[in-house]
Coordinates of C-alpha atoms in Angstrom, one line a residue:
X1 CA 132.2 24.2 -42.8
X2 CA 133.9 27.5 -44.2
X3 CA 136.6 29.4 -41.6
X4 CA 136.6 31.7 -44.0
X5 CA 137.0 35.5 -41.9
X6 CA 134.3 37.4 -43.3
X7 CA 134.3 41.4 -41.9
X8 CA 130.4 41.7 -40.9
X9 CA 130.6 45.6 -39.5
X10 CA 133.5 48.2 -39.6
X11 CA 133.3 51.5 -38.2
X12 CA 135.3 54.7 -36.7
X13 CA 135.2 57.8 -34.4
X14 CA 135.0 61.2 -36.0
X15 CA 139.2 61.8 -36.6
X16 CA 140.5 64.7 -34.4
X17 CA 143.8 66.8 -34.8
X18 CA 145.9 66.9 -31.9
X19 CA 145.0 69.1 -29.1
X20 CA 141.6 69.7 -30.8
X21 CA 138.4 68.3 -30.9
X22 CA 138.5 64.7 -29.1
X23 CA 142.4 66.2 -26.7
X24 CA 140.0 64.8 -23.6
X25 CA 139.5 61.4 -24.1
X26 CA 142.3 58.5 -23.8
X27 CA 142.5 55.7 -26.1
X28 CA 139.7 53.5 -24.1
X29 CA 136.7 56.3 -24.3
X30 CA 137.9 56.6 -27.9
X31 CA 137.4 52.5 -28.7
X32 CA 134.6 52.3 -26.6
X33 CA 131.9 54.1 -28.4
X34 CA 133.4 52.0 -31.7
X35 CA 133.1 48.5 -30.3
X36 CA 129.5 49.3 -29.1
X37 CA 128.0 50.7 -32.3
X38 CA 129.7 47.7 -34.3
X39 CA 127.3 45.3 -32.0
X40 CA 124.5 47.5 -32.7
X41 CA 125.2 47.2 -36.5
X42 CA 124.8 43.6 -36.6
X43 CA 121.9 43.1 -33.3
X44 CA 124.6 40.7 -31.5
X45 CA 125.7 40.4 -28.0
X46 CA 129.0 40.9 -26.8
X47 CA 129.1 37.4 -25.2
X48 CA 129.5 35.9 -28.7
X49 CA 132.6 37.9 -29.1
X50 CA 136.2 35.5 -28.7
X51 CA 138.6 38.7 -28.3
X52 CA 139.0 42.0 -28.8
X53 CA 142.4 42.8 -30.8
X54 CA 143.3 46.7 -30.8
X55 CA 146.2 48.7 -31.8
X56 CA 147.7 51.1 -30.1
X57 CA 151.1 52.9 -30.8
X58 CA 152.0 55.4 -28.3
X59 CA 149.6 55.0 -25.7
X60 CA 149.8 54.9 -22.0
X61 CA 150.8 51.0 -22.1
X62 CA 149.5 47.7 -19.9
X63 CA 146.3 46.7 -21.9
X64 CA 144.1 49.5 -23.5
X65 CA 142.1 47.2 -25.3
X66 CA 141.1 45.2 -22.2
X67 CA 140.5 48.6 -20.5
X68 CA 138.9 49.4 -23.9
X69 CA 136.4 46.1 -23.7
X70 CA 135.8 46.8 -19.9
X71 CA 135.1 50.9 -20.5
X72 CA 132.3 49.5 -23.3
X73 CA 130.3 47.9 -21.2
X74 CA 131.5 44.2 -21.7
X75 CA 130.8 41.3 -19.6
X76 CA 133.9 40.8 -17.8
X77 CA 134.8 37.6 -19.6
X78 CA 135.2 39.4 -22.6
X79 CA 139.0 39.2 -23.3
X80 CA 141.2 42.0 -24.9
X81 CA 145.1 42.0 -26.5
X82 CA 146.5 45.3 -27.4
X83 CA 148.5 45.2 -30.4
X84 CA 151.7 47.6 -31.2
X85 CA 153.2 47.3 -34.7
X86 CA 153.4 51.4 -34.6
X87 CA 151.2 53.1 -37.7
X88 CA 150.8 49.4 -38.5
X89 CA 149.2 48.5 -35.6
X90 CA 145.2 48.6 -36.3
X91 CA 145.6 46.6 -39.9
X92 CA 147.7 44.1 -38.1
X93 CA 145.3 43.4 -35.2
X94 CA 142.8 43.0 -38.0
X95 CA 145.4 40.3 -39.7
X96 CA 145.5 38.6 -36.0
X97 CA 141.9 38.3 -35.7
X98 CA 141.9 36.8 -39.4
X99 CA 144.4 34.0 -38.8
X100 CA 143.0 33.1 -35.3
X101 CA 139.5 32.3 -37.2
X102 CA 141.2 30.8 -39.8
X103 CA 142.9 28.7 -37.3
X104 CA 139.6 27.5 -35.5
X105 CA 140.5 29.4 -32.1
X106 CA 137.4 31.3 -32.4
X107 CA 134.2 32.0 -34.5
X108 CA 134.1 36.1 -33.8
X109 CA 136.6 38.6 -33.2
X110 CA 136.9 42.9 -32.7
X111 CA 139.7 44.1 -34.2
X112 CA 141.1 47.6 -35.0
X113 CA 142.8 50.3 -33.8
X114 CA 143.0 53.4 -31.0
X115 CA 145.0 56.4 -30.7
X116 CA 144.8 59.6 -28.6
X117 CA 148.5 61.3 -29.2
X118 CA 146.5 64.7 -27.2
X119 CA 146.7 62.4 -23.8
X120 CA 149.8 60.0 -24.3
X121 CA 152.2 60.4 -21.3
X122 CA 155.6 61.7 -22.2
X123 CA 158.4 59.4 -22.6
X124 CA 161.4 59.9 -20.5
X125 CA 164.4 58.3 -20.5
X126 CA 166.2 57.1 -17.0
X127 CA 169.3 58.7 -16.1
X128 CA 172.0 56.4 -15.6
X129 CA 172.7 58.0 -12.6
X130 CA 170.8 60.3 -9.9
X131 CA 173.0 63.1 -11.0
X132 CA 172.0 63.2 -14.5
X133 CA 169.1 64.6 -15.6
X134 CA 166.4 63.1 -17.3
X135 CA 165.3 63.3 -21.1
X136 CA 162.7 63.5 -22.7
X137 CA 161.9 61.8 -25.8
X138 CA 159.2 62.5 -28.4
X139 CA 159.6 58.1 -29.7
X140 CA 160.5 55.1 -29.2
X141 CA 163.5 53.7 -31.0
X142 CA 162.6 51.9 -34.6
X143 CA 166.2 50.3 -35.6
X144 CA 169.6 50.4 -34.1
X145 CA 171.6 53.5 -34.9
X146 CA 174.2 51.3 -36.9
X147 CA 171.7 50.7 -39.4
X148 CA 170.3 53.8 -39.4
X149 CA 167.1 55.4 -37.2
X150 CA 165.3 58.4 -38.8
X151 CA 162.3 60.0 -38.2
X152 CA 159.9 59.0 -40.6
X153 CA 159.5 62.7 -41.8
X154 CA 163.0 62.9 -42.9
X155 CA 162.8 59.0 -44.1
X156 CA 160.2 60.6 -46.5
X157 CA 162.8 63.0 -48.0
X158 CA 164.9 60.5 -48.6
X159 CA 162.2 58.4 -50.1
X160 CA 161.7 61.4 -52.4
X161 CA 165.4 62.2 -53.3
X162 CA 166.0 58.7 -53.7
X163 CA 162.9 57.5 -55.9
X164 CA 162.8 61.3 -57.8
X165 CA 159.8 62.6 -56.5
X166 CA 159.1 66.2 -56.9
X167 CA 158.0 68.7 -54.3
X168 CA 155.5 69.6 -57.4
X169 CA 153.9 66.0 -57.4
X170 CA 153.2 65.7 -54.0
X171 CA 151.8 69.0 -53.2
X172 CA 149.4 68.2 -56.2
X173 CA 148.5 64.5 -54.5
X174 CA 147.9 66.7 -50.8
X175 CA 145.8 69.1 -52.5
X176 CA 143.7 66.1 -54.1
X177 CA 143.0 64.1 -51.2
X178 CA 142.0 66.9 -49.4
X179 CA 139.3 67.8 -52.5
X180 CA 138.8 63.8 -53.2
X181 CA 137.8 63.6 -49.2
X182 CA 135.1 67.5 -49.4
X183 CA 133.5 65.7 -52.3
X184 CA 133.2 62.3 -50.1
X185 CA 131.9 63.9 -47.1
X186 CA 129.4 66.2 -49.2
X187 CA 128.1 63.0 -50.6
X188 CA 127.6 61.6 -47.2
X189 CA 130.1 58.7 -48.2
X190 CA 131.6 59.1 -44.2
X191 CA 128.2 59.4 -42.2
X192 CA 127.9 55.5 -41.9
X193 CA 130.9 54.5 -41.1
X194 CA 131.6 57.1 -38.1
X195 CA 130.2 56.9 -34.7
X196 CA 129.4 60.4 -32.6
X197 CA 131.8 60.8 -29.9
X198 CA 130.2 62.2 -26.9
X199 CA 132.3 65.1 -24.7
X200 CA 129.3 65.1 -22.4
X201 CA 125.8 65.3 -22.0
X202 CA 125.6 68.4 -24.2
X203 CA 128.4 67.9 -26.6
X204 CA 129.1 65.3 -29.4
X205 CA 131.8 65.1 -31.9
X206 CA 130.3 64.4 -35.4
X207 CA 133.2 65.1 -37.9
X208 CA 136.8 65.1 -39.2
X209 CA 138.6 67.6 -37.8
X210 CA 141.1 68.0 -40.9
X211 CA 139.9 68.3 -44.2
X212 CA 140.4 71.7 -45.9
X213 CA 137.8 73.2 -48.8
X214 CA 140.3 76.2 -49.3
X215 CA 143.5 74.7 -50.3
X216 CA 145.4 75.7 -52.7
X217 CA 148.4 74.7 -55.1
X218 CA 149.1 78.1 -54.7
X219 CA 149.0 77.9 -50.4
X220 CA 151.0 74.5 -50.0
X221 CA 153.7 75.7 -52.5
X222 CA 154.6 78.7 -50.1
X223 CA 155.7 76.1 -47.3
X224 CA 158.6 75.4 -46.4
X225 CA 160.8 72.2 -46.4
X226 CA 160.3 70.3 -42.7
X227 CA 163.1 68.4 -42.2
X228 CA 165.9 69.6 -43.7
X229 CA 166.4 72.8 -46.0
X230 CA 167.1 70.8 -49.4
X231 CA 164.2 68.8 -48.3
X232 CA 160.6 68.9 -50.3
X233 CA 158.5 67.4 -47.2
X234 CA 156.3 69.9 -46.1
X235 CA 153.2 70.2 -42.9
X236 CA 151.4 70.3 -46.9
X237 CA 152.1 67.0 -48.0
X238 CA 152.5 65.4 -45.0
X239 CA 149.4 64.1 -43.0
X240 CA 148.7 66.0 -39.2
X241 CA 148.5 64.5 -36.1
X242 CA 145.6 63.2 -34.7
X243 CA 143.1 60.9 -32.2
X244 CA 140.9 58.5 -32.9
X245 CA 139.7 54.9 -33.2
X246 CA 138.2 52.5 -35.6
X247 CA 137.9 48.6 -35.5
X248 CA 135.7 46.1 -37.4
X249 CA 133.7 42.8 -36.4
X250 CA 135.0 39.5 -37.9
X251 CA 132.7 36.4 -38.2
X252 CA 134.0 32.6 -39.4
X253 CA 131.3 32.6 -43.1
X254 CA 129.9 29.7 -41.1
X255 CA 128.9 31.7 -38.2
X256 CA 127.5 34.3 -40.6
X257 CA 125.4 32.4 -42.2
X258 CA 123.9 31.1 -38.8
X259 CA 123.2 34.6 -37.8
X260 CA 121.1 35.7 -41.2
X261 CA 124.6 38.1 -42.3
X262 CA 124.7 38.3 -46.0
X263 CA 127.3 40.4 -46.6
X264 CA 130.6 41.9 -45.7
X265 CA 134.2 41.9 -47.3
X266 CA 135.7 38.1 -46.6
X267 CA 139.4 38.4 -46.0
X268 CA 141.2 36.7 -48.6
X269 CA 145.4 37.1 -47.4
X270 CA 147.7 39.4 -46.0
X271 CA 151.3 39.9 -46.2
X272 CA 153.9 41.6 -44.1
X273 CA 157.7 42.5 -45.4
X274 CA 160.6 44.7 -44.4
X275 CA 162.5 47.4 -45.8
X276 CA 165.7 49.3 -44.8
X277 CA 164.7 51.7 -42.2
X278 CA 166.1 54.5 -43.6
X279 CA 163.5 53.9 -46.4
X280 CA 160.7 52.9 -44.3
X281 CA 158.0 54.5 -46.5
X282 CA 158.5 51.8 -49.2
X283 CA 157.8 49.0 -46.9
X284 CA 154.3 48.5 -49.2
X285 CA 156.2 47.7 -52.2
X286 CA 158.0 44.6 -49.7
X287 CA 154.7 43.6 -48.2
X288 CA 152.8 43.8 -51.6
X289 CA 155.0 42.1 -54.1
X290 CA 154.6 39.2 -51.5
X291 CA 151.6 39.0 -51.6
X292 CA 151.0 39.0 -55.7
X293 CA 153.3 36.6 -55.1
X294 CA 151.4 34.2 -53.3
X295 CA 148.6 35.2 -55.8
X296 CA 150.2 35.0 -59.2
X297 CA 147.1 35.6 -61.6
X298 CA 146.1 38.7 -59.5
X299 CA 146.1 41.7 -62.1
X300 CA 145.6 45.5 -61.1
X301 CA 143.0 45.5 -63.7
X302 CA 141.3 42.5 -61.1
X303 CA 142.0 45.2 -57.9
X304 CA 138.8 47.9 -57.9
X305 CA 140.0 50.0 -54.6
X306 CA 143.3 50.7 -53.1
X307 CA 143.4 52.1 -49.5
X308 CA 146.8 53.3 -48.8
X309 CA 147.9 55.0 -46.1
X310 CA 149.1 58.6 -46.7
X311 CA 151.6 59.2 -44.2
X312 CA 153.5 61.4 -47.1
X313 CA 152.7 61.9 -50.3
X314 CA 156.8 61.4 -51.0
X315 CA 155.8 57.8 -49.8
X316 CA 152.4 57.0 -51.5
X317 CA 153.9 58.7 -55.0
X318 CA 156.8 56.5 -54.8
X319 CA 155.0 52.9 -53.8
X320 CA 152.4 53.5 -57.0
X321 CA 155.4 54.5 -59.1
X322 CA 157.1 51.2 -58.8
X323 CA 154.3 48.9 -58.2
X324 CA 153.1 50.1 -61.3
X325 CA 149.1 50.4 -59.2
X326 CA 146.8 53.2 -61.3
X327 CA 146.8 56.2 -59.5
X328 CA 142.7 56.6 -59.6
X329 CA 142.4 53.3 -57.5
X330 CA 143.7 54.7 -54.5
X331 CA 141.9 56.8 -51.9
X332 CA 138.7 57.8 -53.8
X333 CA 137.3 59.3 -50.7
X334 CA 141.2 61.3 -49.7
X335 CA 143.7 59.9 -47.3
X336 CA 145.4 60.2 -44.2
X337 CA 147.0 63.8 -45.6
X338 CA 143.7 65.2 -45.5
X339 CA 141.7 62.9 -43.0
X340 CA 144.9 62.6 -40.4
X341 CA 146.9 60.0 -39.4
X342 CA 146.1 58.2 -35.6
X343 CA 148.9 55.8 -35.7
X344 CA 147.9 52.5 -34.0
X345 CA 143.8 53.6 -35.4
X346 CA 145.1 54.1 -39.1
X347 CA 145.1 50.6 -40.7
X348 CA 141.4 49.6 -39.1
X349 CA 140.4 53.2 -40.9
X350 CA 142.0 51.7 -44.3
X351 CA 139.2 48.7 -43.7
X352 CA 136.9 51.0 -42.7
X353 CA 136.6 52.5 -45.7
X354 CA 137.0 49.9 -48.1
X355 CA 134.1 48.7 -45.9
X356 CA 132.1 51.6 -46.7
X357 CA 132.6 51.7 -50.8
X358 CA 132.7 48.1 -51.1
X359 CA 129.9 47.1 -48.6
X360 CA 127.7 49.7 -47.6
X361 CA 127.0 51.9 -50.9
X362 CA 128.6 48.8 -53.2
X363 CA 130.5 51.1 -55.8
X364 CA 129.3 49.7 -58.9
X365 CA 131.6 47.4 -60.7
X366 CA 133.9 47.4 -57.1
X367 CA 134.3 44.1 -55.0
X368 CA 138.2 43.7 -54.3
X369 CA 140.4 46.1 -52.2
X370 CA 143.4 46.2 -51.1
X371 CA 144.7 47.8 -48.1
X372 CA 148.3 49.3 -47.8
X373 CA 150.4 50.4 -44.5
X374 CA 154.0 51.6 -44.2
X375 CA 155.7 51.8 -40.3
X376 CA 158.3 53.2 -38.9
X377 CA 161.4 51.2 -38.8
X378 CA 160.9 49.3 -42.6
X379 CA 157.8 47.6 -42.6
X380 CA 155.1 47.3 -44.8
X381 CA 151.5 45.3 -44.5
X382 CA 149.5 44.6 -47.2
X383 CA 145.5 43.1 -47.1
X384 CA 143.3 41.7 -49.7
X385 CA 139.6 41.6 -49.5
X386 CA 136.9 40.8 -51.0
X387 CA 132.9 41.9 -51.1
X388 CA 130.9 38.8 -50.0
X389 CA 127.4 38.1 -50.8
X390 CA 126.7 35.3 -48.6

């Protein structure tokens, strides 16, 4: 009998920037709408399902993704475990639920990803005495200072400086995932993979709140530098911040083929490496060379779509530069620059979509993907999948 993790349904919420169209909902009403429709996609019962593994990165705390489960509708014995490998934290839930059913603890798993940065609570830091005031903090730490702790926006720059990318070359990779993600969404290449987040009786949320059919080369070239004056990171080539939630449903093949399911993406391995932090954007090249590693014969020309995360183009640019991965692999339908960025939600999104073009409309000639992650602090996760046709 195959344990062989086989990704049955995969789906997100409509991707909001911050303060915008989903700033009312928390992290639970933002799952909770996913984890339903992914149920509905394949007519099963939430009774059948072992866990529910979800992401989160700078949420409220405790555990969302019970409160998630619970806020759904779930039967109360419906477990939840909420994951935090900040931006890595969706794709890493999804890894979990992998190795538990490749382990035999259970035949069906949820796993993704929430984020709702418009209702996080502020993070304060205790005084060390009630004279001192307190201070506020915009994140938590990702390395000691000894070794170096930057934001990732100015570990970008110095992912650019370092690996000689040019402000020129990654205002030209924004400007294209923002055109690669109008073309998707004309082509309707988004409408089955996102659910309709309702505001109320009256009002539903149906699309992305970010991508933009009027940039220019010409508009992100008069920004300026974000970090530091030399820098060549700009609000351009960077991605936005945003809400929102995705997660995908995980059956043992054995299970699958019980139920009638005759297709989905089986999840073949997934790596995880780290990076000095003050280079945390090339935590893919880490995470992926260990993996080809594991799987020696694996060829680029054998990989048909790479999701990667675009946290900066600086970052992205420099990963395909030295892992030698053709450029027109990645992203077909845009990226996190032009879709946005929920941290702990981003990595499910990256299955998402390779769910969509692999599964759903079954790009011709496409059936192995690879899904790609760097994190704050020096990580990177890389995931290999594969269309199955049970």
């Amino acid at each position: 009998m195959s344990r062989a993790p086989i990704i049955v349904a995969a789906r997100r919420t409509p991707i909001g920037r911050v303060g915008r169209s989903l700033r009312s909902l928390s992290v639970e009403q933002l799952a909770a709408p996913v984890l339903r429709a992914l149920l509905e996609d394949v007519g099963l019962g939430p009774d059948g399902v072992a866990d529910v593994v979800l992401g989160n990165a700078v949420g409220p705390g405790g555990n969302p993704a019970r409160l998630a489960v619970l806020t759904a509708g779930f039967p109360v014995s419906v477990p939840g475990l909420t994951v935090d490998r900040q931006c890595g934290s969706g794709l890493a839930a999804i890894n979990l639920a992998a190795r538990l059913i490749q382990s035999g603890a259970g035949d069906c798993y949820m796993a993704g990803g929430m984020e709702s940065v418009s209702t996080a609570p502020w993070r304060i830091e205790k005084p060390a005495s009630l004279y001192d005031l307190p201070r506020f903090t915009h994140r938590a730490r990702f390395a000691p200072e000894a070794i170096g702790d930057p934001d990732m926006g100015a570990a970008a720059d110095e992912v650019a400086q370092t690996y000689g990318i040019s402000r020129d070359r990654q205002d030209a990779y924004a400007l294209q995932s923002h055109q690669k993600a109008i073309t998707a969404e004309q082509a309707g290449r988004f409408a089955l993979e996102r659910v309709p987040v309702s505001l109320s009786s009256q009002t539903r949320v149906i699309d992305d709140d970010c991508p933009r059919a009027n940039l220019s080369l010409e508009r992100l070239a008069k920004l300026p530098p974000v970090f530091s004056p030399e820098g060549t990171v700009t609000v351009g080539n960077a991605c936005p911040i945003n809400d929102g939630a995705a997660a995908v449903l995980m059956m043992a093949e054995e299970q699958c083929r019980a139920l009638g399911i005759r297709q989905g993406l089986r999840f073949v391995d997934a790596a995880i490496a780290g990076v000095d932090p003050n280079l945390a954007g090339i935590g893919p090249v880490a995470s992926t060379r260990l993996l080809l590693h594991r799987h020696p014969a694996l060829t680029w020309s054998e990989v048909h779509h790479v999701e990667f995360n675009e946290a900066f183009a600086a970052q992205v640019l420099a990963c395909l530069d030295v892992l030698e991965i053709p450029p027109e692999l990645v992203n077909p339908g845009g990226g996190a620059i032009a879709l946005g960025h929920p941290y702990g939600a981003s990595g499910a999104i990256l299955m998402t979509r390779l769910f969509t073009d692999l599964v759903r409309h079954r790009s011709p000639g496409a059936w192995r993907g690879l899904a790609l992650i760097g994190v704050g602090g020096g990580l990177g996760i890389s995931t290999l999948v594969e269309r199955w046709d049970g």
